[in-house]
mmCIF file of C-alpha atoms in Angstrom:
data_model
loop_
_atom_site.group_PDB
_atom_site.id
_atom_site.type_symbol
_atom_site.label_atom_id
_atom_site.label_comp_id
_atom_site.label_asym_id
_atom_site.label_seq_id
_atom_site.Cartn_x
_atom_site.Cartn_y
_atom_site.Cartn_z
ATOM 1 C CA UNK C 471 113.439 107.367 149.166
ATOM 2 C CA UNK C 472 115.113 109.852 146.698
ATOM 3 C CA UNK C 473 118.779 109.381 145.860
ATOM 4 C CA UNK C 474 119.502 112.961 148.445
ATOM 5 C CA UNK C 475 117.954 111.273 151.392
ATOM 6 C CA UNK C 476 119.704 108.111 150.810
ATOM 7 C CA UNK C 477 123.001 110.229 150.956
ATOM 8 C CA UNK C 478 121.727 111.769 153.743
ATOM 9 C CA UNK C 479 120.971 108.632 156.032
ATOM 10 C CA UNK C 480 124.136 107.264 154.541
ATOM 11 C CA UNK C 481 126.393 110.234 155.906
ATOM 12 C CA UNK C 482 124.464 110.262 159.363
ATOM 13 C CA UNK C 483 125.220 106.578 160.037
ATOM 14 C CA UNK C 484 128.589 106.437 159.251
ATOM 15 C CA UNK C 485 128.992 109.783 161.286
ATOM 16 C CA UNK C 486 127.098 109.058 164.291
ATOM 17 C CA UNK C 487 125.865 105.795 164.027
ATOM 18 C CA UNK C 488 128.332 103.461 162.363
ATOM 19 C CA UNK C 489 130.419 102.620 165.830
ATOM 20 C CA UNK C 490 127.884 101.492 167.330
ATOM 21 C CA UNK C 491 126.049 99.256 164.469
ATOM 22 C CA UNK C 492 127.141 96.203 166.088
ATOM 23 C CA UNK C 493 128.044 95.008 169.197
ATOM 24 C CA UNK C 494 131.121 95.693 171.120
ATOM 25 C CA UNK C 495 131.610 91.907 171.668
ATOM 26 C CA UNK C 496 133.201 91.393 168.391
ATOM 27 C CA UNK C 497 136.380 92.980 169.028
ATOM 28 C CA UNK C 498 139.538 92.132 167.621
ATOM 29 C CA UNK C 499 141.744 89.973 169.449
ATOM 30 C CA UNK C 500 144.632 91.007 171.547
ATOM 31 C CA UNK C 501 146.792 88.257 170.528
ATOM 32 C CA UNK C 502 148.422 85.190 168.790
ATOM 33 C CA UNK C 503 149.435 81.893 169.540
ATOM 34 C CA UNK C 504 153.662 81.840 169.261
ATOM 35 C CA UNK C 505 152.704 79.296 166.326
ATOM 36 C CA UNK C 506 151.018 82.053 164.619
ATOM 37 C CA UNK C 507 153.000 84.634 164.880
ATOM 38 C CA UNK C 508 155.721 82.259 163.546
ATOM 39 C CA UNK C 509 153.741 81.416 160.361
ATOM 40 C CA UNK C 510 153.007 85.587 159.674
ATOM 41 C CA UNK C 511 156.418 86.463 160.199
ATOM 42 C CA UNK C 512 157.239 84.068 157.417
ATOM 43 C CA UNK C 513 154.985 85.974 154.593
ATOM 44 C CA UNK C 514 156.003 89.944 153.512
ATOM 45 C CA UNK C 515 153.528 91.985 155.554
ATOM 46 C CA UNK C 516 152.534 93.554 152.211
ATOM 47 C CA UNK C 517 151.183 92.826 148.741
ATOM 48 C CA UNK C 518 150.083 93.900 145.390
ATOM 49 C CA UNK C 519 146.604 95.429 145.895
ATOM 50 C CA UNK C 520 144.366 92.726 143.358
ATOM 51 C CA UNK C 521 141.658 95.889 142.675
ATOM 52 C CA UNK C 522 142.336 99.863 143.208
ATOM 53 C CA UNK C 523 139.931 99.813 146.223
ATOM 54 C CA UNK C 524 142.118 97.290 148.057
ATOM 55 C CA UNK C 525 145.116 98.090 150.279
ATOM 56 C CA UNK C 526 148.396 96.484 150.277
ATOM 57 C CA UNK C 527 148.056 94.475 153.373
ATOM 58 C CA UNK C 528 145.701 91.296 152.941
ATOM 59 C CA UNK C 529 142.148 91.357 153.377
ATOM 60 C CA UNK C 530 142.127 95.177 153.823
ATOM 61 C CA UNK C 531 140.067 97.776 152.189
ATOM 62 C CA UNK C 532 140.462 101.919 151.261
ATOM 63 C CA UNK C 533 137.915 103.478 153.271
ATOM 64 C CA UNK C 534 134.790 105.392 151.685
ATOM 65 C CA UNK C 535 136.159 108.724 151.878
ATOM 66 C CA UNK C 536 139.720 107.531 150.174
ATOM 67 C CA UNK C 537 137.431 105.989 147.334
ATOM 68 C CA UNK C 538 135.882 108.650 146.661
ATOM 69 C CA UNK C 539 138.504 110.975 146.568
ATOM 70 C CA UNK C 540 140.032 108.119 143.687
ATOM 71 C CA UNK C 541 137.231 109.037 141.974
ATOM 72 C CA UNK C 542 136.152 105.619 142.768
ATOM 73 C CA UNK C 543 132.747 105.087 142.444
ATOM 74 C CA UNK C 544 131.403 101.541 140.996
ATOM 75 C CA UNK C 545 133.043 98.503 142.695
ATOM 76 C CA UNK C 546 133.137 95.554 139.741
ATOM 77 C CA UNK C 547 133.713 91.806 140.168
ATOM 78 C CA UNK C 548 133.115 88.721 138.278
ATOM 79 C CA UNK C 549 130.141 86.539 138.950
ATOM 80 C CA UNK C 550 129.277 82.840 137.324
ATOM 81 C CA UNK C 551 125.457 82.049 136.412
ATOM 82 C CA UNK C 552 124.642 78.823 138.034
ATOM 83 C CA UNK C 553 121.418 78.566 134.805
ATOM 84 C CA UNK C 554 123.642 79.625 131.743
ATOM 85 C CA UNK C 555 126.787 79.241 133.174
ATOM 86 C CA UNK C 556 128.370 81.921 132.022
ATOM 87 C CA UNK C 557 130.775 84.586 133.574
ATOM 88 C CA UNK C 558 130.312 88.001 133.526
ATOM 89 C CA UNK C 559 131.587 91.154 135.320
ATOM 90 C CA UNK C 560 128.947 93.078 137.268
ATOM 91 C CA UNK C 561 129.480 96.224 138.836
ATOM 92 C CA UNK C 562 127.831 97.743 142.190
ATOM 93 C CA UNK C 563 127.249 101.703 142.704
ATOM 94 C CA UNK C 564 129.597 102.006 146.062
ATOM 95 C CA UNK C 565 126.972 104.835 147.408
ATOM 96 C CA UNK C 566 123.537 103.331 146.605
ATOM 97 C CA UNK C 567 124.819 99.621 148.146
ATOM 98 C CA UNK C 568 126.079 101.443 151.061
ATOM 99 C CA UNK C 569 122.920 103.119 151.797
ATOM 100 C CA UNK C 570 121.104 99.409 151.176
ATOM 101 C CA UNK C 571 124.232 98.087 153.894
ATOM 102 C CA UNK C 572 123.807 100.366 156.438
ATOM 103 C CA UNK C 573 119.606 100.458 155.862
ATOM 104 C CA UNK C 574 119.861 96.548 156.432
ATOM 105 C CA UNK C 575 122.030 96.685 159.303
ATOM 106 C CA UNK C 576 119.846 99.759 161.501
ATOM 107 C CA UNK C 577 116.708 97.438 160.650
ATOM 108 C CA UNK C 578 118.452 94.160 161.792
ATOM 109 C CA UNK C 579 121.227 94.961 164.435
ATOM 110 C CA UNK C 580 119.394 94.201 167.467
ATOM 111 C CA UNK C 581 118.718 90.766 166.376
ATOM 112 C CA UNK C 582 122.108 89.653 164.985
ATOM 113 C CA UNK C 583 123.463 88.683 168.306
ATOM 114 C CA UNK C 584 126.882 88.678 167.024
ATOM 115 C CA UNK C 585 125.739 86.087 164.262
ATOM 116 C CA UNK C 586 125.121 86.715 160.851
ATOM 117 C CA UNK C 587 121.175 86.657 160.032
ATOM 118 C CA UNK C 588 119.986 83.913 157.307
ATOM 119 C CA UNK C 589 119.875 86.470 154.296
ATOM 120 C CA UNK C 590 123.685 86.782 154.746
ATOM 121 C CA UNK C 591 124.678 82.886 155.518
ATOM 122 C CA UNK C 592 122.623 82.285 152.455
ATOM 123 C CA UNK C 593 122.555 85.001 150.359
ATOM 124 C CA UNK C 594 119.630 86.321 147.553
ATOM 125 C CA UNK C 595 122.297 86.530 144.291
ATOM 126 C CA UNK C 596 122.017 88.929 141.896
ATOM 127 C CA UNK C 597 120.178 88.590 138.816
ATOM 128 C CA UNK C 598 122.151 87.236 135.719
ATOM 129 C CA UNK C 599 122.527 90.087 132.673
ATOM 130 C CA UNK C 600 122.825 87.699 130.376
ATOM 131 C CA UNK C 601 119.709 85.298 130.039
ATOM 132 C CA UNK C 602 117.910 86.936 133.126
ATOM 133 C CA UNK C 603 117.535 84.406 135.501
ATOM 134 C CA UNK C 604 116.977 86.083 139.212
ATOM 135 C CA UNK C 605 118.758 84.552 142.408
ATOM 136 C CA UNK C 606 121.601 83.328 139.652
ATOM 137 C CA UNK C 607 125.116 84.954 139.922
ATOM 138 C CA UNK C 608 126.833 83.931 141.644
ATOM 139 C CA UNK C 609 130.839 85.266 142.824
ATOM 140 C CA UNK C 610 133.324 83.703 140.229
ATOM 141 C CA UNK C 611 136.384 82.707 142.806
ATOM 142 C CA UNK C 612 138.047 79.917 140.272
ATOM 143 C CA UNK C 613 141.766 79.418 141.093
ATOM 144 C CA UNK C 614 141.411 82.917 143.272
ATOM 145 C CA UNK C 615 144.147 82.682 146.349
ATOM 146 C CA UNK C 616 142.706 84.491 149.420
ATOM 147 C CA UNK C 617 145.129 87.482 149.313
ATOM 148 C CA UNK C 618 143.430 88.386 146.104
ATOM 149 C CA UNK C 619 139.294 88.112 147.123
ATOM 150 C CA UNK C 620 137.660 90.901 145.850
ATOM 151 C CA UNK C 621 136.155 91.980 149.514
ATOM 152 C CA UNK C 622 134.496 94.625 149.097
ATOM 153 C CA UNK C 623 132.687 93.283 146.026
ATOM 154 C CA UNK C 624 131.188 90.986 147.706
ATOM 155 C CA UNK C 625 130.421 93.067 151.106
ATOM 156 C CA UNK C 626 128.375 95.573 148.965
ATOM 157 C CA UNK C 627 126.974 92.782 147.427
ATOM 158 C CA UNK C 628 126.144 91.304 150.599
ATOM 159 C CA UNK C 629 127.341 88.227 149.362
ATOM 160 C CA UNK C 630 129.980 87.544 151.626
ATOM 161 C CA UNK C 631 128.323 84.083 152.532
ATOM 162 C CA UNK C 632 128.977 82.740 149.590
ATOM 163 C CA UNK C 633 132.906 82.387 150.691
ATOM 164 C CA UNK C 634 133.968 79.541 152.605
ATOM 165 C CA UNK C 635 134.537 78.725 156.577
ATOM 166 C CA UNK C 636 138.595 78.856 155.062
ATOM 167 C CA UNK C 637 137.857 82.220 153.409
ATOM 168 C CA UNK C 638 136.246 83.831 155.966
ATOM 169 C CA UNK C 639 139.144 82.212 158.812
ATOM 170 C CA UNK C 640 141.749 83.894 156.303
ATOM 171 C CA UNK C 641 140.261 87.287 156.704
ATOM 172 C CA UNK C 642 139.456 87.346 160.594
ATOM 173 C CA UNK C 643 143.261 86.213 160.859
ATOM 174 C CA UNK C 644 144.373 88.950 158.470
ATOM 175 C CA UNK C 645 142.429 91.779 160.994
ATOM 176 C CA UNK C 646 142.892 90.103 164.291
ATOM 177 C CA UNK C 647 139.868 88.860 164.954
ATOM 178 C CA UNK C 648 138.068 85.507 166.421
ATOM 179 C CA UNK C 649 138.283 82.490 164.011
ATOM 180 C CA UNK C 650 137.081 79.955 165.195
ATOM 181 C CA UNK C 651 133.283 79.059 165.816
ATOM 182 C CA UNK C 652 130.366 78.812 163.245
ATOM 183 C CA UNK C 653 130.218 80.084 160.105
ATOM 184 C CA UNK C 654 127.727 82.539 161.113
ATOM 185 C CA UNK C 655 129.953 84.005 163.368
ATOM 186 C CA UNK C 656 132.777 84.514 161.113
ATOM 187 C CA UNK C 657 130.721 85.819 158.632
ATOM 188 C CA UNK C 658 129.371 88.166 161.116
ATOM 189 C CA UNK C 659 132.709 89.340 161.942
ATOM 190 C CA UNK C 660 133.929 89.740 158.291
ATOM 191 C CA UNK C 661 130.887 91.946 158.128
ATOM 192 C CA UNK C 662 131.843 94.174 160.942
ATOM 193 C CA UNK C 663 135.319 94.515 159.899
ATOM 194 C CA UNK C 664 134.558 95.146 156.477
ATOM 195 C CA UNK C 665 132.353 98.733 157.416
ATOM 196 C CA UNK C 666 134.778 99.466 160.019
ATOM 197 C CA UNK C 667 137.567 99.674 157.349
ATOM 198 C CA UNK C 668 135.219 101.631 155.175
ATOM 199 C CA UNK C 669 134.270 103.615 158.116
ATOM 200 C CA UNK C 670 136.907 104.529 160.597
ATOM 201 C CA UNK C 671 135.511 107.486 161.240
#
């Protein structure tokens, strides 16, 4: 597929197709335990966005279409070799991974079930840069806090399974949605949220 048509298929499902990639089921929640709203209220509603493509509120993303207009265009992050262990920074093309998200997704929706498939719960890593070692690097979160995750990194990535059942609670909390069940389904619903937020249109 040339890099044109990948635009192409890219703009169509985001225009037409993107609402309707997954299931309606997965909505956000319409409310909080009083205990939960009591713990929110206690944090500032805002933050310091950690990377230019994140928003001020936690676990949020700019959309595509703000990116862009940033002139925002590669989406880095740091990743650890699990054979030289070594940390690097490695850098997606936010267009070309889209087009590989969204490609995925069309070929796979109808069997997700509102579940994450395998690929994501256990994802192929990328390969390391520095002694070449394929299936390899893996996210570097060290002493990260959750406010400061580099989302987006790892949705283009599609390595949002490498975060934990904590991680992944933090962010359906943080968007209103469903937190508890299996991993697969939070992960599914990270995913969701994430290409909504990129998305909205």
């Amino acid at each position: 597929m040339s890099s044109e048509e990948g635009r192409d298929l890219l703009a169509l499902s985001l225009k037409n197709n993107q609402p309707t990639l997954f299931s309606s089921t997965s909505a956000k929640t319409s409310s909080h335990s009083r205990g939960n709203r009591r713990s929110t209220e206690k944090k500032s509603k805002t933050i310091t966005p950690p990377f230019p493509w994140a928003k001020d509120q936690r676990a949020t993303v700019h959309s595509r279409k703000e990116l862009l207009q940033k002139n925002i265009f590669t989406i880095t992050g740091m990743v650890h070799c699990k054979s030289c262990e070594r940390k690097f920074e490695l850098g997606f093309d936010l267009q070309e991974k889209l087009i590989e998200l969204f490609q995925f997704i069309q070929r796979n929706k109808a069997t997700m079930h509102d579940r994450a498939p395998r690929v994501w719960v256990n994802p192929i890593l990328p390969k390391c840069e520095l002694c070449g070692q394929e299936n390899s690097a893996k996210p570097f979160f060290g002493d990260t806090k959750k406010k400061a995750i580099n989302w987006l990194f790892l949705l283009l990535g599609q390595m949002l399974g490498c975060c934990t059942l904590n991680q992944l609670k933090y962010f359906c909390k943080h968007n209103r949605r469903h937190r508890t069940g299996a991993k697969d389904r939070l992960l599914y619903s990270t995913y969701v949220e994430l290409c909504k937020q990129l998305a909205p249109e």
